mmCIF file of C-alpha atoms in Angstrom:
data_model
loop_
_atom_site.group_PDB
_atom_site.id
_atom_site.type_symbol
_atom_site.label_atom_id
_atom_site.label_comp_id
_atom_site.label_asym_id
_atom_site.label_seq_id
_atom_site.Cartn_x
_atom_site.Cartn_y
_atom_site.Cartn_z
ATOM 1 C CA GLY W 499 249.704 83.239 -8.971
ATOM 2 C CA ASP W 500 252.889 85.849 -7.905
ATOM 3 C CA SER W 501 254.226 84.776 -4.624
ATOM 4 C CA VAL W 502 256.967 86.306 -2.109
ATOM 5 C CA THR W 503 259.033 83.927 0.575
ATOM 6 C CA GLN W 504 260.823 85.626 3.540
ATOM 7 C CA MET W 505 262.914 83.838 5.966
ATOM 8 C CA GLU W 506 261.044 83.484 9.386
ATOM 9 C CA GLY W 507 261.806 85.471 12.265
ATOM 10 C CA PRO W 508 262.857 86.334 14.686
ATOM 11 C CA VAL W 509 266.470 87.816 13.426
ATOM 12 C CA THR W 510 268.293 88.776 16.742
ATOM 13 C CA LEU W 511 271.307 90.489 16.590
ATOM 14 C CA SER W 512 273.926 92.100 18.355
ATOM 15 C CA GLU W 513 274.965 95.830 17.419
ATOM 16 C CA GLU W 514 276.840 96.116 14.857
ATOM 17 C CA ALA W 515 276.592 93.054 13.419
ATOM 18 C CA PHE W 516 275.851 92.243 9.794
ATOM 19 C CA LEU W 517 272.331 91.332 8.218
ATOM 20 C CA THR W 518 271.028 89.437 5.833
ATOM 21 C CA ILE W 519 267.301 88.906 5.300
ATOM 22 C CA ASN W 520 266.495 86.307 2.494
ATOM 23 C CA CYS W 521 263.644 86.811 0.157
ATOM 24 C CA THR W 522 262.823 84.696 -3.108
ATOM 25 C CA TYR W 523 259.912 85.114 -5.300
ATOM 26 C CA THR W 524 257.636 83.843 -8.429
ATOM 27 C CA ALA W 525 256.485 85.766 -10.732
ATOM 28 C CA THR W 526 255.869 86.021 -14.602
ATOM 29 C CA GLY W 527 257.463 88.801 -16.223
ATOM 30 C CA TYR W 528 259.688 91.441 -15.121
ATOM 31 C CA PRO W 529 258.202 92.435 -11.504
ATOM 32 C CA SER W 530 259.428 95.350 -9.467
ATOM 33 C CA LEU W 531 260.953 94.531 -6.145
ATOM 34 C CA PHE W 532 260.606 96.250 -2.813
ATOM 35 C CA TRP W 533 261.590 96.628 0.743
ATOM 36 C CA TYR W 534 259.304 97.891 3.135
ATOM 37 C CA VAL W 535 259.581 98.394 7.175
ATOM 38 C CA GLN W 536 257.576 98.461 9.707
ATOM 39 C CA TYR W 537 258.937 100.332 13.143
ATOM 40 C CA PRO W 538 257.110 99.635 16.136
ATOM 41 C CA GLY W 539 253.946 101.920 16.068
ATOM 42 C CA GLU W 540 254.330 103.259 13.000
ATOM 43 C CA GLY W 541 253.071 102.466 9.377
ATOM 44 C CA LEU W 542 254.549 100.671 6.403
ATOM 45 C CA GLN W 543 257.230 102.860 4.755
ATOM 46 C CA LEU W 544 259.302 102.087 1.643
ATOM 47 C CA LEU W 545 262.474 101.373 2.180
ATOM 48 C CA LEU W 546 263.948 100.490 -0.709
ATOM 49 C CA LYS W 547 263.206 99.386 -4.463
ATOM 50 C CA ALA W 548 264.406 97.721 -7.655
ATOM 51 C CA THR W 549 262.441 97.589 -10.589
ATOM 52 C CA LYS W 550 264.587 95.474 -13.259
ATOM 53 C CA ALA W 551 267.034 92.570 -13.210
ATOM 54 C CA ASP W 552 270.698 93.751 -11.274
ATOM 55 C CA ASP W 553 269.300 96.663 -10.554
ATOM 56 C CA LYS W 554 270.670 97.608 -6.776
ATOM 57 C CA GLY W 555 267.996 99.413 -4.303
ATOM 58 C CA SER W 556 270.070 101.397 -1.273
ATOM 59 C CA ASN W 557 268.712 103.534 1.712
ATOM 60 C CA LYS W 558 269.882 103.907 5.035
ATOM 61 C CA GLY W 559 272.700 101.842 5.042
ATOM 62 C CA PHE W 560 270.547 98.827 3.476
ATOM 63 C CA GLU W 561 271.198 97.160 0.180
ATOM 64 C CA ALA W 562 268.819 94.400 -1.926
ATOM 65 C CA THR W 563 270.361 93.478 -5.562
ATOM 66 C CA TYR W 564 267.503 92.168 -7.900
ATOM 67 C CA ARG W 565 268.496 88.807 -9.063
ATOM 68 C CA LYS W 566 266.506 87.273 -12.063
ATOM 69 C CA GLU W 567 268.813 83.923 -12.110
ATOM 70 C CA THR W 568 268.002 83.413 -8.748
ATOM 71 C CA THR W 569 264.536 85.209 -8.197
ATOM 72 C CA SER W 570 265.719 86.580 -4.885
ATOM 73 C CA PHE W 571 265.853 90.419 -3.445
ATOM 74 C CA HIS W 572 268.320 89.457 -0.447
ATOM 75 C CA LEU W 573 268.081 92.397 2.133
ATOM 76 C CA GLU W 574 271.671 93.608 3.527
ATOM 77 C CA LYS W 575 272.917 95.633 5.915
ATOM 78 C CA GLY W 576 276.658 95.907 7.247
ATOM 79 C CA SER W 577 276.313 97.076 10.849
ATOM 80 C CA VAL W 578 273.016 97.202 12.042
ATOM 81 C CA GLN W 579 271.731 99.471 15.357
ATOM 82 C CA VAL W 580 269.385 99.515 17.957
ATOM 83 C CA SER W 581 267.149 101.721 15.956
ATOM 84 C CA ASP W 582 266.882 99.060 12.768
ATOM 85 C CA SER W 583 264.319 97.225 14.820
ATOM 86 C CA ALA W 584 261.453 96.349 13.070
ATOM 87 C CA VAL W 585 259.487 93.856 11.007
ATOM 88 C CA TYR W 586 260.989 93.933 7.176
ATOM 89 C CA PHE W 587 258.344 93.283 4.278
ATOM 90 C CA CYS W 588 259.787 92.038 0.780
ATOM 91 C CA ALA W 589 257.091 92.929 -2.014
ATOM 92 C CA LEU W 590 256.542 92.636 -5.374
ATOM 93 C CA SER W 591 254.801 94.185 -8.023
ATOM 94 C CA GLY W 592 253.941 92.062 -11.183
ATOM 95 C CA ASP W 593 254.573 93.444 -14.593
ATOM 96 C CA HIS W 594 251.241 93.165 -16.094
ATOM 97 C CA GLY W 595 252.013 95.109 -19.000
ATOM 98 C CA SER W 596 249.332 97.649 -19.585
ATOM 99 C CA SER W 597 247.157 96.553 -16.943
ATOM 100 C CA ASN W 598 249.544 97.111 -14.187
ATOM 101 C CA THR W 599 248.030 98.227 -11.496
ATOM 102 C CA GLY W 600 251.047 98.654 -8.720
ATOM 103 C CA LYS W 601 249.341 96.548 -6.520
ATOM 104 C CA LEU W 602 251.409 94.628 -4.317
ATOM 105 C CA ILE W 603 252.047 91.188 -3.186
ATOM 106 C CA PHE W 604 253.966 90.895 0.164
ATOM 107 C CA GLY W 605 256.166 88.437 2.381
ATOM 108 C CA GLN W 606 255.179 87.204 5.812
ATOM 109 C CA GLY W 607 257.260 89.902 7.218
ATOM 110 C CA THR W 608 260.754 89.125 9.418
ATOM 111 C CA THR W 609 261.084 90.712 12.508
ATOM 112 C CA LEU W 610 264.603 92.340 13.480
ATOM 113 C CA GLN W 611 265.494 92.722 16.882
ATOM 114 C CA VAL W 612 268.611 94.225 17.567
ATOM 115 C CA LYS W 613 270.363 94.488 21.406
ATOM 116 C CA PRO W 614 272.869 97.222 22.445
ATOM 117 C CA ASP Y 469 250.214 116.933 2.694
ATOM 118 C CA THR Y 470 250.240 114.624 5.623
ATOM 119 C CA GLY Y 471 250.189 111.616 3.861
ATOM 120 C CA VAL Y 472 247.947 108.946 3.772
ATOM 121 C CA SER Y 473 245.334 109.411 7.147
ATOM 122 C CA GLN Y 474 243.210 106.712 8.042
ATOM 123 C CA ASP Y 475 240.180 106.741 10.806
ATOM 124 C CA PRO Y 476 239.773 105.477 13.014
ATOM 125 C CA ARG Y 477 242.536 104.329 14.311
ATOM 126 C CA HIS Y 478 240.949 101.599 16.154
ATOM 127 C CA LYS Y 479 238.090 99.783 16.245
ATOM 128 C CA ILE Y 480 236.185 97.586 18.762
ATOM 129 C CA THR Y 481 232.682 96.072 17.139
ATOM 130 C CA LYS Y 482 230.437 93.763 18.494
ATOM 131 C CA ARG Y 483 229.895 90.555 15.916
ATOM 132 C CA GLY Y 484 227.356 90.854 13.431
ATOM 133 C CA GLN Y 485 227.802 94.792 13.651
ATOM 134 C CA ASN Y 486 228.813 96.669 10.527
ATOM 135 C CA VAL Y 487 231.827 99.175 10.410
ATOM 136 C CA THR Y 488 232.781 101.644 7.885
ATOM 137 C CA PHE Y 489 236.620 102.789 7.921
ATOM 138 C CA ARG Y 490 237.488 105.744 5.799
ATOM 139 C CA CYS Y 491 241.058 106.494 3.718
ATOM 140 C CA ASP Y 492 241.984 109.870 2.489
ATOM 141 C CA PRO Y 493 244.949 109.433 0.373
ATOM 142 C CA ILE Y 494 247.890 111.827 -0.926
ATOM 143 C CA SER Y 495 245.963 114.334 -2.699
ATOM 144 C CA GLU Y 496 247.574 114.241 -5.817
ATOM 145 C CA HIS Y 497 247.348 110.629 -6.390
ATOM 146 C CA ASN Y 498 244.649 108.812 -8.734
ATOM 147 C CA ARG Y 499 245.595 105.275 -7.079
ATOM 148 C CA LEU Y 500 244.543 103.659 -4.113
ATOM 149 C CA TYR Y 501 244.584 100.679 -2.581
ATOM 150 C CA TRP Y 502 242.934 98.635 0.499
ATOM 151 C CA TYR Y 503 244.750 95.679 2.632
ATOM 152 C CA ARG Y 504 244.421 93.763 5.125
ATOM 153 C CA GLN Y 505 246.800 92.411 7.581
ATOM 154 C CA THR Y 506 246.430 89.679 10.278
ATOM 155 C CA LEU Y 507 248.817 89.255 13.147
ATOM 156 C CA GLY Y 508 252.400 87.903 11.809
ATOM 157 C CA GLN Y 509 251.752 88.177 8.252
ATOM 158 C CA GLY Y 510 252.157 90.514 5.877
ATOM 159 C CA PRO Y 511 249.483 92.996 4.145
ATOM 160 C CA GLU Y 512 247.050 91.195 1.911
ATOM 161 C CA PHE Y 513 245.259 92.622 -1.203
ATOM 162 C CA LEU Y 514 241.665 93.713 -1.148
ATOM 163 C CA THR Y 515 240.944 96.306 -3.560
ATOM 164 C CA TYR Y 516 242.769 98.908 -5.831
ATOM 165 C CA PHE Y 517 240.809 102.340 -7.298
ATOM 166 C CA GLN Y 518 242.058 103.892 -10.498
ATOM 167 C CA ASN Y 519 240.139 107.231 -9.765
ATOM 168 C CA GLU Y 520 236.438 106.666 -8.584
ATOM 169 C CA ALA Y 521 236.777 103.377 -10.643
ATOM 170 C CA GLN Y 522 237.012 100.034 -8.404
ATOM 171 C CA LEU Y 523 239.483 98.015 -11.279
ATOM 172 C CA GLU Y 524 240.205 95.081 -8.848
ATOM 173 C CA LYS Y 525 238.922 93.043 -6.378
ATOM 174 C CA SER Y 526 240.653 90.008 -4.540
ATOM 175 C CA ARG Y 527 239.015 86.903 -3.869
ATOM 176 C CA LEU Y 528 239.227 87.739 -0.065
ATOM 177 C CA LEU Y 529 236.844 90.144 -0.306
ATOM 178 C CA SER Y 530 233.559 88.666 0.601
ATOM 179 C CA ASP Y 531 230.206 89.800 -0.055
ATOM 180 C CA ARG Y 532 229.624 91.799 3.070
ATOM 181 C CA PHE Y 533 232.659 93.837 2.189
ATOM 182 C CA SER Y 534 232.148 96.979 0.237
ATOM 183 C CA ALA Y 535 234.490 99.820 -1.024
ATOM 184 C CA GLU Y 536 233.762 103.200 -2.142
ATOM 185 C CA ARG Y 537 235.453 106.221 -3.629
ATOM 186 C CA PRO Y 538 233.338 108.635 -4.669
ATOM 187 C CA LYS Y 539 234.651 111.613 -6.923
ATOM 188 C CA GLY Y 540 237.896 109.959 -6.704
ATOM 189 C CA SER Y 541 239.269 111.290 -3.284
ATOM 190 C CA PHE Y 542 238.704 109.242 -0.298
ATOM 191 C CA SER Y 543 237.477 106.137 -0.043
ATOM 192 C CA THR Y 544 235.752 104.174 2.640
ATOM 193 C CA LEU Y 545 235.755 100.446 3.648
ATOM 194 C CA GLU Y 546 232.767 98.753 4.949
ATOM 195 C CA ILE Y 547 232.262 95.356 6.641
ATOM 196 C CA GLN Y 548 228.460 94.031 7.165
ATOM 197 C CA ARG Y 549 227.398 91.728 9.729
ATOM 198 C CA THR Y 550 231.391 91.139 11.010
ATOM 199 C CA GLU Y 551 232.768 88.120 12.152
ATOM 200 C CA GLN Y 552 235.719 87.427 14.782
ATOM 201 C CA GLY Y 553 237.643 85.969 11.358
ATOM 202 C CA ASP Y 554 237.543 89.985 10.129
ATOM 203 C CA SER Y 555 239.637 90.867 13.170
ATOM 204 C CA ALA Y 556 242.613 92.454 11.448
ATOM 205 C CA MET Y 557 244.359 95.593 10.853
ATOM 206 C CA TYR Y 558 243.090 97.176 7.342
ATOM 207 C CA LEU Y 559 245.925 99.463 5.417
ATOM 208 C CA CYS Y 560 245.212 102.029 3.013
ATOM 209 C CA ALA Y 561 247.814 102.872 0.052
ATOM 210 C CA SER Y 562 248.115 105.329 -2.143
ATOM 211 C CA SER Y 563 250.091 106.098 -5.226
ATOM 212 C CA THR Y 564 250.083 107.703 -9.158
ATOM 213 C CA ASP Y 565 250.536 105.927 -12.422
ATOM 214 C CA ARG Y 566 251.653 109.573 -13.413
ATOM 215 C CA GLY Y 567 255.260 109.078 -13.662
ATOM 216 C CA PRO Y 568 257.686 105.760 -14.027
ATOM 217 C CA VAL Y 569 256.479 102.791 -13.492
ATOM 218 C CA ASN Y 570 255.162 101.514 -10.286
ATOM 219 C CA THR Y 571 256.093 104.188 -8.430
ATOM 220 C CA GLU Y 572 256.096 104.205 -4.561
ATOM 221 C CA ALA Y 573 253.003 103.208 -2.535
ATOM 222 C CA PHE Y 574 252.436 105.111 0.793
ATOM 223 C CA PHE Y 575 250.414 103.382 3.387
ATOM 224 C CA GLY Y 576 248.145 104.740 6.378
ATOM 225 C CA GLN Y 577 248.674 104.230 9.975
ATOM 226 C CA GLY Y 578 246.010 101.445 9.347
ATOM 227 C CA THR Y 579 242.732 100.476 11.825
ATOM 228 C CA ARG Y 580 242.718 97.674 13.686
ATOM 229 C CA LEU Y 581 239.716 96.261 13.844
ATOM 230 C CA THR Y 582 238.620 94.076 16.737
ATOM 231 C CA VAL Y 583 235.689 92.152 16.739
ATOM 232 C CA VAL Y 584 234.187 90.597 19.925
#
């Protein structure tokens, strides 16, 4: 079945450092890919998404490119801030044609801690 | 619209008791999902409603779990004869299929269940 694998955390960085969180997936067809973020005490929020190969999703300085050849969707940010400290989840929604339900398959999450 | 609402936010119950959680989705959303999230893991899909019809259930959803969405509006998730292994965060999400494929799913803040 479909699955998502993320790099294990926690990831600890100093402010203004470069961030990469790796995400790879296994799925049939052409899934849509997502990054969700969960700030302390808050619910899951969509950070960015990409719906087809070579698409780049971006938001709040974060980027991720849908790489079908490597089945990857790595999250990057050039300069992290303390306020980016959160748990980041990579997810996919499978491509099942007319029966696409939109359900999400999540990775296990990666905790990012940014120190001033 | 205030987003997806879940009630209660926290529930502590004794093993063997029944519990019921409520989810109010975004009003124009016809799709509703329940997920379960345990500590250090990503959310796991439990069940999916399209309007009032429950169209998919995960194998994680044992016979002790039942979900309803009468009239295609709010949804309830009931757990009968709770066990300690049911302790988790129960998340509700909603979305619409009236638009591009795989439109964004909006999550509530969850109900944290502790079974003692």
